[in-house]
Tab-separated table of N, CA and C and ligand atoms in Angstrom:
chain	number	residue	atom	x	y	z
A	25	MET	N	133.945	-136.444	63.954
A	25	MET	CA	135.161	-137.128	64.339
A	25	MET	C	136.059	-136.233	65.178
A	26	ASP	N	135.442	-135.338	65.889
A	26	ASP	CA	136.233	-134.497	66.777
A	26	ASP	C	136.903	-135.363	67.825
A	27	GLY	N	138.069	-134.951	68.257
A	27	GLY	CA	138.728	-135.687	69.311
A	27	GLY	C	139.723	-136.696	68.790
A	28	TRP	N	139.725	-136.947	67.496
A	28	TRP	CA	140.743	-137.842	66.951
A	28	TRP	C	142.046	-137.066	66.939
A	29	HIS	N	143.096	-137.759	67.141
A	29	HIS	CA	144.344	-137.032	67.037
A	29	HIS	C	145.375	-137.857	66.280
A	30	CYS	N	146.348	-137.133	65.832
A	30	CYS	CA	147.359	-137.771	65.010
A	30	CYS	C	148.445	-138.352	65.897
A	31	CYS	N	148.810	-139.591	65.672
A	31	CYS	CA	149.910	-140.139	66.461
A	31	CYS	C	151.148	-140.285	65.586
A	32	CYS	N	150.960	-140.444	64.328
A	32	CYS	CA	152.124	-140.526	63.448
A	32	CYS	C	151.677	-140.211	62.036
A	33	ARG	N	152.484	-139.511	61.316
A	33	ARG	CA	152.149	-139.243	59.919
A	33	ARG	C	152.815	-140.330	59.098
A	34	ILE	N	152.013	-141.097	58.387
A	34	ILE	CA	152.621	-142.175	57.626
A	34	ILE	C	152.745	-141.782	56.163
A	35	ASP	N	153.861	-142.082	55.629
A	35	ASP	CA	154.127	-141.745	54.246
A	35	ASP	C	154.089	-143.033	53.441
A	36	LEU	N	152.958	-143.285	52.823
A	36	LEU	CA	152.777	-144.560	52.151
A	36	LEU	C	152.537	-144.373	50.664
A	37	GLN	N	153.060	-145.277	49.897
A	37	GLN	CA	152.819	-145.255	48.459
A	37	GLN	C	151.731	-146.238	48.069
A	38	LYS	N	151.508	-147.198	48.969
A	38	LYS	CA	150.465	-148.181	48.681
A	38	LYS	C	150.008	-148.797	49.996
A	39	ILE	N	148.861	-149.465	49.927
A	39	ILE	CA	148.364	-150.166	51.092
A	39	ILE	C	148.040	-151.595	50.656
A	40	ILE	N	148.370	-152.537	51.505
A	40	ILE	CA	148.182	-153.936	51.144
A	40	ILE	C	146.987	-154.507	51.886
A	41	LEU	N	146.053	-155.020	51.115
A	41	LEU	CA	144.779	-155.484	51.636
A	41	LEU	C	144.569	-156.918	51.158
A	42	SER	N	144.237	-157.814	52.080
A	42	SER	CA	143.988	-159.188	51.630
A	42	SER	C	142.605	-159.254	50.982
A	43	ASN	N	142.385	-160.307	50.210
A	43	ASN	CA	141.074	-160.482	49.583
A	43	ASN	C	139.959	-160.542	50.605
A	44	SER	N	140.227	-161.221	51.750
A	44	SER	CA	139.151	-161.347	52.735
A	44	SER	C	138.854	-159.999	53.394
A	45	HIS	N	139.888	-159.192	53.622
A	45	HIS	CA	139.642	-157.857	54.162
A	45	HIS	C	138.851	-157.003	53.175
A	46	LYS	N	139.204	-157.145	51.908
A	46	LYS	CA	138.494	-156.374	50.886
A	46	LYS	C	137.021	-156.771	50.871
A	47	LYS	N	136.795	-158.065	51.021
A	47	LYS	CA	135.425	-158.574	51.019
A	47	LYS	C	134.650	-158.036	52.230
A	48	ILE	N	135.300	-158.001	53.386
A	48	ILE	CA	134.655	-157.470	54.591
A	48	ILE	C	134.200	-156.029	54.338
A	49	LEU	N	135.075	-155.241	53.747
A	49	LEU	CA	134.769	-153.822	53.539
A	49	LEU	C	133.660	-153.615	52.508
A	50	THR	N	133.740	-154.349	51.409
A	50	THR	CA	132.727	-154.141	50.379
A	50	THR	C	131.365	-154.670	50.853
A	51	GLU	N	131.377	-155.776	51.591
A	51	GLU	CA	130.100	-156.290	52.107
A	51	GLU	C	129.507	-155.344	53.145
A	52	LEU	N	130.362	-154.795	53.989
A	52	LEU	CA	129.912	-153.816	54.975
A	52	LEU	C	129.217	-152.656	54.263
A	53	ALA	N	129.885	-152.127	53.247
A	53	ALA	CA	129.348	-150.972	52.527
A	53	ALA	C	128.007	-151.303	51.881
A	54	GLU	N	127.909	-152.488	51.293
A	54	GLU	CA	126.651	-152.871	50.646
A	54	GLU	C	125.551	-153.077	51.694
A	55	ASN	N	125.911	-153.664	52.843
A	55	ASN	CA	124.908	-153.923	53.879
A	55	ASN	C	124.384	-152.654	54.530
A	56	GLU	N	125.252	-151.634	54.610
A	56	GLU	CA	124.851	-150.394	55.300
A	56	GLU	C	124.077	-149.447	54.386
A	57	LYS	N	124.013	-149.758	53.113
A	57	LYS	CA	123.278	-148.896	52.199
A	57	LYS	C	121.864	-148.669	52.721
A	58	PRO	N	121.258	-147.506	52.628
A	58	PRO	CA	121.735	-146.338	51.880
A	58	PRO	C	122.694	-145.450	52.658
A	59	ASN	N	123.101	-145.878	53.874
A	59	ASN	CA	123.960	-145.002	54.666
A	59	ASN	C	125.437	-145.289	54.430
A	60	GLU	N	126.240	-144.330	54.829
A	60	GLU	CA	127.685	-144.537	54.762
A	60	GLU	C	128.083	-145.511	55.869
A	61	SER	N	129.044	-146.345	55.573
A	61	SER	CA	129.574	-147.255	56.575
A	61	SER	C	130.996	-146.806	56.889
A	62	CYS	N	131.521	-147.263	58.021
A	62	CYS	CA	132.900	-146.908	58.318
A	62	CYS	C	133.577	-148.005	59.132
A	63	ALA	N	134.876	-148.037	59.022
A	63	ALA	CA	135.669	-149.037	59.732
A	63	ALA	C	137.074	-148.488	59.927
A	64	ILE	N	137.727	-149.027	60.936
A	64	ILE	CA	139.105	-148.629	61.225
A	64	ILE	C	140.014	-149.775	60.799
A	65	LEU	N	141.089	-149.433	60.125
A	65	LEU	CA	142.034	-150.445	59.660
A	65	LEU	C	143.300	-150.385	60.506
A	66	TYR	N	143.630	-151.512	61.093
A	66	TYR	CA	144.854	-151.613	61.878
A	66	TYR	C	145.868	-152.407	61.081
A	67	GLY	N	147.117	-152.103	61.298
A	67	GLY	CA	148.106	-152.865	60.559
A	67	GLY	C	149.515	-152.528	60.963
A	68	ASP	N	150.388	-153.047	60.147
A	68	ASP	CA	151.799	-152.961	60.387
A	68	ASP	C	152.396	-152.369	59.114
A	69	GLY	N	153.049	-151.233	59.219
A	69	GLY	CA	153.580	-150.606	58.006
A	69	GLY	C	152.448	-150.289	57.062
A	70	ASN	N	152.474	-150.908	55.884
A	70	ASN	CA	151.379	-150.630	54.953
A	70	ASN	C	150.463	-151.839	54.737
A	71	THR	N	150.565	-152.819	55.627
A	71	THR	CA	149.735	-154.011	55.480
A	71	THR	C	148.591	-153.998	56.490
A	72	VAL	N	147.381	-154.120	55.986
A	72	VAL	CA	146.220	-154.170	56.878
A	72	VAL	C	146.156	-155.549	57.525
A	73	LYS	N	146.040	-155.543	58.862
A	73	LYS	CA	146.022	-156.818	59.593
A	73	LYS	C	144.671	-157.082	60.243
A	74	GLU	N	144.025	-156.020	60.686
A	74	GLU	CA	142.754	-156.167	61.402
A	74	GLU	C	141.808	-155.072	60.943
A	75	ILE	N	140.545	-155.440	60.872
A	75	ILE	CA	139.525	-154.444	60.546
A	75	ILE	C	138.529	-154.386	61.691
A	76	TRP	N	138.281	-153.193	62.158
A	76	TRP	CA	137.287	-153.023	63.206
A	76	TRP	C	136.141	-152.216	62.614
A	77	ILE	N	135.001	-152.877	62.524
A	77	ILE	CA	133.834	-152.213	61.953
A	77	ILE	C	133.215	-151.317	63.010
A	78	THR	N	133.061	-150.068	62.674
A	78	THR	CA	132.545	-149.087	63.620
A	78	THR	C	131.154	-148.651	63.179
A	79	GLU	N	130.478	-148.005	64.098
A	79	GLU	CA	129.120	-147.588	63.799
A	79	GLU	C	129.123	-146.135	63.349
A	80	ASN	N	128.393	-145.881	62.287
A	80	ASN	CA	128.236	-144.505	61.838
A	80	ASN	C	127.071	-143.898	62.602
A	81	ILE	N	127.380	-143.055	63.611
A	81	ILE	CA	126.295	-142.539	64.459
A	81	ILE	C	125.428	-141.511	63.740
A	82	GLU	N	125.868	-141.063	62.572
A	82	GLU	CA	125.040	-140.121	61.802
A	82	GLU	C	123.880	-140.838	61.115
A	83	ASN	N	124.025	-142.131	60.875
A	83	ASN	CA	123.055	-142.846	60.035
A	83	ASN	C	122.715	-142.027	58.797
A	84	SER	N	123.733	-141.631	58.101
A	84	SER	CA	123.528	-140.711	56.987
A	84	SER	C	124.143	-141.255	55.709
A	85	PRO	N	123.507	-140.950	54.561
A	85	PRO	CA	124.102	-141.366	53.283
A	85	PRO	C	125.243	-140.471	52.834
A	86	ILE	N	125.443	-139.334	53.524
A	86	ILE	CA	126.486	-138.420	53.049
A	86	ILE	C	127.535	-138.070	54.097
A	87	GLU	N	127.431	-138.654	55.263
A	87	GLU	CA	128.379	-138.311	56.321
A	87	GLU	C	128.653	-139.512	57.195
A	88	PHE	N	129.776	-139.522	57.863
A	88	PHE	CA	129.968	-140.528	58.900
A	88	PHE	C	130.698	-139.904	60.078
A	89	THR	N	130.337	-140.350	61.255
A	89	THR	CA	130.964	-139.885	62.490
A	89	THR	C	131.044	-141.058	63.454
A	90	LEU	N	132.148	-141.157	64.118
A	90	LEU	CA	132.271	-142.155	65.179
A	90	LEU	C	131.882	-141.502	66.491
A	91	SER	N	131.316	-142.284	67.378
A	91	SER	CA	130.991	-141.747	68.697
A	91	SER	C	132.290	-141.502	69.454
A	92	PRO	N	132.252	-140.598	70.454
A	92	PRO	CA	133.456	-140.370	71.270
A	92	PRO	C	133.923	-141.668	71.938
A	93	GLU	N	132.959	-142.531	72.316
A	93	GLU	CA	133.325	-143.814	72.945
A	93	GLU	C	134.124	-144.672	71.978
A	94	GLN	N	133.664	-144.703	70.724
A	94	GLN	CA	134.365	-145.515	69.737
A	94	GLN	C	135.750	-144.948	69.426
A	95	THR	N	135.828	-143.627	69.437
A	95	THR	CA	137.114	-142.991	69.180
A	95	THR	C	138.118	-143.387	70.258
A	96	LEU	N	137.612	-143.418	71.487
A	96	LEU	CA	138.454	-143.823	72.605
A	96	LEU	C	138.850	-145.290	72.466
A	97	GLU	N	137.856	-146.090	72.118
A	97	GLU	CA	138.083	-147.519	71.955
A	97	GLU	C	139.087	-147.794	70.842
A	98	MET	N	139.036	-146.967	69.812
A	98	MET	CA	139.974	-147.127	68.700
A	98	MET	C	141.415	-147.086	69.206
A	99	HIS	N	141.666	-146.142	70.131
A	99	HIS	CA	143.019	-146.014	70.663
A	99	HIS	C	143.353	-147.140	71.644
A	100	GLU	N	142.329	-147.577	72.387
A	100	GLU	CA	142.570	-148.686	73.314
A	100	GLU	C	142.875	-149.971	72.563
A	101	LYS	N	142.109	-150.182	71.499
A	101	LYS	CA	142.328	-151.367	70.674
A	101	LYS	C	143.733	-151.384	70.090
A	102	GLN	N	144.204	-150.201	69.751
A	102	GLN	CA	145.543	-150.079	69.183
A	102	GLN	C	146.580	-150.656	70.140
A	103	LYS	N	146.395	-150.325	71.412
A	103	LYS	CA	147.326	-150.836	72.424
A	103	LYS	C	147.155	-152.340	72.609
A	104	GLU	N	145.874	-152.720	72.665
A	104	GLU	CA	145.538	-154.121	72.876
A	104	GLU	C	146.082	-155.015	71.755
A	105	LEU	N	145.901	-154.573	70.530
A	105	LEU	CA	146.336	-155.379	69.387
A	105	LEU	C	147.841	-155.253	69.147
A	106	GLY	N	148.399	-154.184	69.682
A	106	GLY	CA	149.824	-153.948	69.472
A	106	GLY	C	150.172	-153.572	68.042
A	107	ILE	N	149.164	-153.123	67.296
A	107	ILE	CA	149.408	-152.635	65.943
A	107	ILE	C	148.729	-151.284	65.799
A	108	ASP	N	149.210	-150.519	64.846
A	108	ASP	CA	148.745	-149.142	64.717
A	108	ASP	C	147.489	-149.011	63.861
A	109	VAL	N	146.804	-147.932	64.087
A	109	VAL	CA	145.759	-147.544	63.133
A	109	VAL	C	146.492	-147.061	61.888
A	110	ILE	N	146.192	-147.673	60.751
A	110	ILE	CA	146.859	-147.197	59.532
A	110	ILE	C	145.874	-146.619	58.521
A	111	GLY	N	144.610	-146.930	58.719
A	111	GLY	CA	143.671	-146.418	57.729
A	111	GLY	C	142.265	-146.274	58.259
A	112	ILE	N	141.502	-145.500	57.519
A	112	ILE	CA	140.089	-145.307	57.825
A	112	ILE	C	139.318	-145.639	56.556
A	113	PHE	N	138.318	-146.459	56.722
A	113	PHE	CA	137.479	-146.823	55.585
A	113	PHE	C	136.110	-146.181	55.745
A	114	HIS	N	135.563	-145.672	54.663
A	114	HIS	CA	134.139	-145.342	54.647
A	114	HIS	C	133.618	-145.470	53.232
A	115	SER	N	132.307	-145.510	53.134
A	115	SER	CA	131.721	-145.710	51.810
A	115	SER	C	130.953	-144.471	51.370
A	116	HIS	N	130.859	-144.335	50.071
A	116	HIS	CA	130.014	-143.313	49.454
A	116	HIS	C	128.922	-144.061	48.696
A	117	PRO	N	127.771	-144.257	49.334
A	117	PRO	CA	126.733	-145.071	48.688
A	117	PRO	C	126.262	-144.515	47.353
A	118	ASN	N	126.278	-143.189	47.236
A	118	ASN	CA	125.689	-142.583	46.034
A	118	ASN	C	126.649	-141.743	45.212
A	119	SER	N	127.934	-141.891	45.484
A	119	SER	CA	128.866	-141.090	44.691
A	119	SER	C	130.165	-141.852	44.454
A	120	GLN	N	131.041	-141.225	43.712
A	120	GLN	CA	132.310	-141.840	43.345
A	120	GLN	C	133.204	-142.014	44.575
A	121	ALA	N	134.177	-142.891	44.435
A	121	ALA	CA	135.127	-143.141	45.523
A	121	ALA	C	136.219	-142.068	45.528
A	122	VAL	N	135.792	-140.826	45.742
A	122	VAL	CA	136.701	-139.679	45.744
A	122	VAL	C	136.424	-138.894	47.025
A	123	PRO	N	137.463	-138.447	47.728
A	123	PRO	CA	137.220	-137.718	48.976
A	123	PRO	C	136.402	-136.444	48.741
A	124	SER	N	135.411	-136.227	49.581
A	124	SER	CA	134.610	-135.006	49.502
A	124	SER	C	135.377	-133.885	50.205
A	125	SER	N	134.838	-132.674	50.149
A	125	SER	CA	135.537	-131.573	50.833
A	125	SER	C	135.523	-131.804	52.348
A	126	THR	N	134.459	-132.430	52.852
A	126	THR	CA	134.418	-132.770	54.286
A	126	THR	C	135.483	-133.812	54.606
A	127	ASP	N	135.587	-134.818	53.745
A	127	ASP	CA	136.612	-135.846	53.958
A	127	ASP	C	137.989	-135.208	54.031
A	128	ARG	N	138.226	-134.268	53.137
A	128	ARG	CA	139.537	-133.621	53.084
A	128	ARG	C	139.856	-132.941	54.413
A	129	LYS	N	138.848	-132.295	54.965
A	129	LYS	CA	139.027	-131.619	56.249
A	129	LYS	C	139.401	-132.644	57.332
A	130	PHE	N	138.702	-133.783	57.328
A	130	PHE	CA	139.009	-134.828	58.310
A	130	PHE	C	140.375	-135.444	58.055
A	131	MET	N	140.742	-135.532	56.800
A	131	MET	CA	142.045	-136.114	56.464
A	131	MET	C	143.182	-135.292	57.060
A	132	GLU	N	142.959	-133.971	57.140
A	132	GLU	CA	143.998	-133.114	57.715
A	132	GLU	C	144.250	-133.467	59.178
A	133	ASN	N	143.177	-133.823	59.877
A	133	ASN	CA	143.315	-134.152	61.302
A	133	ASN	C	143.604	-135.614	61.555
A	134	ASN	N	143.368	-136.436	60.559
A	134	ASN	CA	143.542	-137.881	60.709
A	134	ASN	C	144.407	-138.402	59.568
A	135	PRO	N	145.693	-138.223	59.702
A	135	PRO	CA	146.586	-138.509	58.575
A	135	PRO	C	146.856	-139.998	58.377
A	136	TYR	N	145.792	-140.712	58.127
A	136	TYR	CA	145.901	-142.133	57.830
A	136	TYR	C	145.633	-142.320	56.348
A	137	VAL	N	145.696	-143.575	55.926
A	137	VAL	CA	145.250	-143.869	54.568
A	137	VAL	C	143.725	-143.889	54.594
A	138	TRP	N	143.128	-143.205	53.670
A	138	TRP	CA	141.667	-143.176	53.599
A	138	TRP	C	141.211	-144.047	52.443
A	139	ILE	N	140.452	-145.071	52.804
A	139	ILE	CA	139.944	-145.963	51.768
A	139	ILE	C	138.455	-145.673	51.592
A	140	ILE	N	138.076	-145.454	50.348
A	140	ILE	CA	136.678	-145.114	50.056
A	140	ILE	C	136.115	-146.116	49.054
A	141	TYR	N	134.903	-146.550	49.337
A	141	TYR	CA	134.214	-147.474	48.452
A	141	TYR	C	133.025	-146.751	47.840
A	142	SER	N	132.872	-146.903	46.548
A	142	SER	CA	131.727	-146.303	45.882
A	142	SER	C	130.632	-147.330	45.676
A	143	GLY	N	129.452	-147.027	46.218
A	143	GLY	CA	128.300	-147.891	46.006
A	143	GLY	C	127.772	-147.798	44.586
A	144	VAL	N	128.235	-146.783	43.848
A	144	VAL	CA	127.752	-146.577	42.482
A	144	VAL	C	128.443	-147.542	41.519
A	145	ASN	N	129.772	-147.543	41.560
A	145	ASN	CA	130.487	-148.398	40.589
A	145	ASN	C	131.378	-149.444	41.265
A	146	LYS	N	131.242	-149.577	42.597
A	146	LYS	CA	131.966	-150.580	43.382
A	146	LYS	C	133.495	-150.406	43.346
A	147	ASP	N	133.927	-149.202	43.051
A	147	ASP	CA	135.357	-148.892	43.116
A	147	ASP	C	135.810	-148.843	44.565
A	148	LEU	N	137.031	-149.306	44.808
A	148	LEU	CA	137.633	-149.183	46.129
A	148	LEU	C	138.949	-148.447	45.895
A	149	LYS	N	139.069	-147.261	46.516
A	149	LYS	CA	140.263	-146.459	46.262
A	149	LYS	C	140.876	-145.970	47.562
A	150	ALA	N	142.172	-145.731	47.522
A	150	ALA	CA	142.883	-145.297	48.721
A	150	ALA	C	143.554	-143.954	48.465
A	151	TYR	N	143.538	-143.128	49.494
A	151	TYR	CA	144.103	-141.783	49.362
A	151	TYR	C	144.915	-141.417	50.600
A	152	VAL	N	145.905	-140.587	50.379
A	152	VAL	CA	146.590	-139.960	51.502
A	152	VAL	C	146.600	-138.464	51.217
A	153	LEU	N	146.675	-137.694	52.277
A	153	LEU	CA	146.759	-136.253	52.096
A	153	LEU	C	148.202	-135.823	52.323
A	154	GLU	N	148.809	-135.366	51.258
A	154	GLU	CA	150.138	-134.745	51.431
A	154	GLU	C	149.858	-133.252	51.343
A	155	SER	N	150.508	-132.517	50.427
A	155	SER	CA	150.064	-131.128	50.292
A	155	SER	C	148.729	-131.108	49.545
A	156	GLU	N	148.539	-132.140	48.727
A	156	GLU	CA	147.263	-132.346	48.059
A	156	GLU	C	146.823	-133.781	48.318
A	157	ILE	N	145.579	-134.060	47.984
A	157	ILE	CA	145.110	-135.440	48.101
A	157	ILE	C	145.758	-136.265	46.996
A	158	LYS	N	146.344	-137.379	47.397
A	158	LYS	CA	147.004	-138.234	46.420
A	158	LYS	C	146.407	-139.635	46.491
A	159	GLU	N	146.083	-140.170	45.322
A	159	GLU	CA	145.578	-141.542	45.312
A	159	GLU	C	146.768	-142.489	45.389
A	160	ILE	N	146.659	-143.513	46.223
A	160	ILE	CA	147.708	-144.520	46.284
A	160	ILE	C	147.122	-145.870	45.878
A	161	GLN	N	148.019	-146.771	45.565
A	161	GLN	CA	147.612	-148.072	45.061
A	161	GLN	C	147.120	-148.993	46.188
A	162	ILE	N	146.110	-149.764	45.884
A	162	ILE	CA	145.701	-150.831	46.820
A	162	ILE	C	146.225	-152.125	46.236
A	163	GLU	N	147.129	-152.749	46.968
A	163	GLU	CA	147.674	-154.013	46.480
A	163	GLU	C	146.922	-155.136	47.172
A	164	GLU	N	146.359	-156.021	46.380
A	164	GLU	CA	145.611	-157.132	46.969
A	164	GLU	C	146.488	-158.360	47.056
A	165	LYS	N	146.292	-159.090	48.137
A	165	LYS	CA	147.011	-160.356	48.177
A	165	LYS	C	146.121	-161.448	48.741
B	212	LIG	ZN1	133.407	-139.385	52.251
């Protein structure tokens, strides 16, 4: 995910996800098994409005990377949709929905809400990196 840059540091206590968005993410994660899946979440404040499913060019069960083209497109879409990138989703097909040490490194450069889905127990969890990784609430509506 080199080349991503921070446009704003968001200080969120929770993220609001509709049932249909949640379904899109969990189905994506299940369909991409055994590999990690990823998606970009666009929204307004702390409400997710649009989900853009991206391709994991690693095709890996333990890593995900967006292509430089997709990274560029992510920013173009932001302008096009007129809403900000607020979160990054990826799945952990074989582990808990907890950020790995690699995730933490990426979180430092991409200060969005990180939503992780566990293929093991189907947990969906959200995190932000402050001085430490903090879990925040996912509010469904
Ligand atoms: Zn991860």
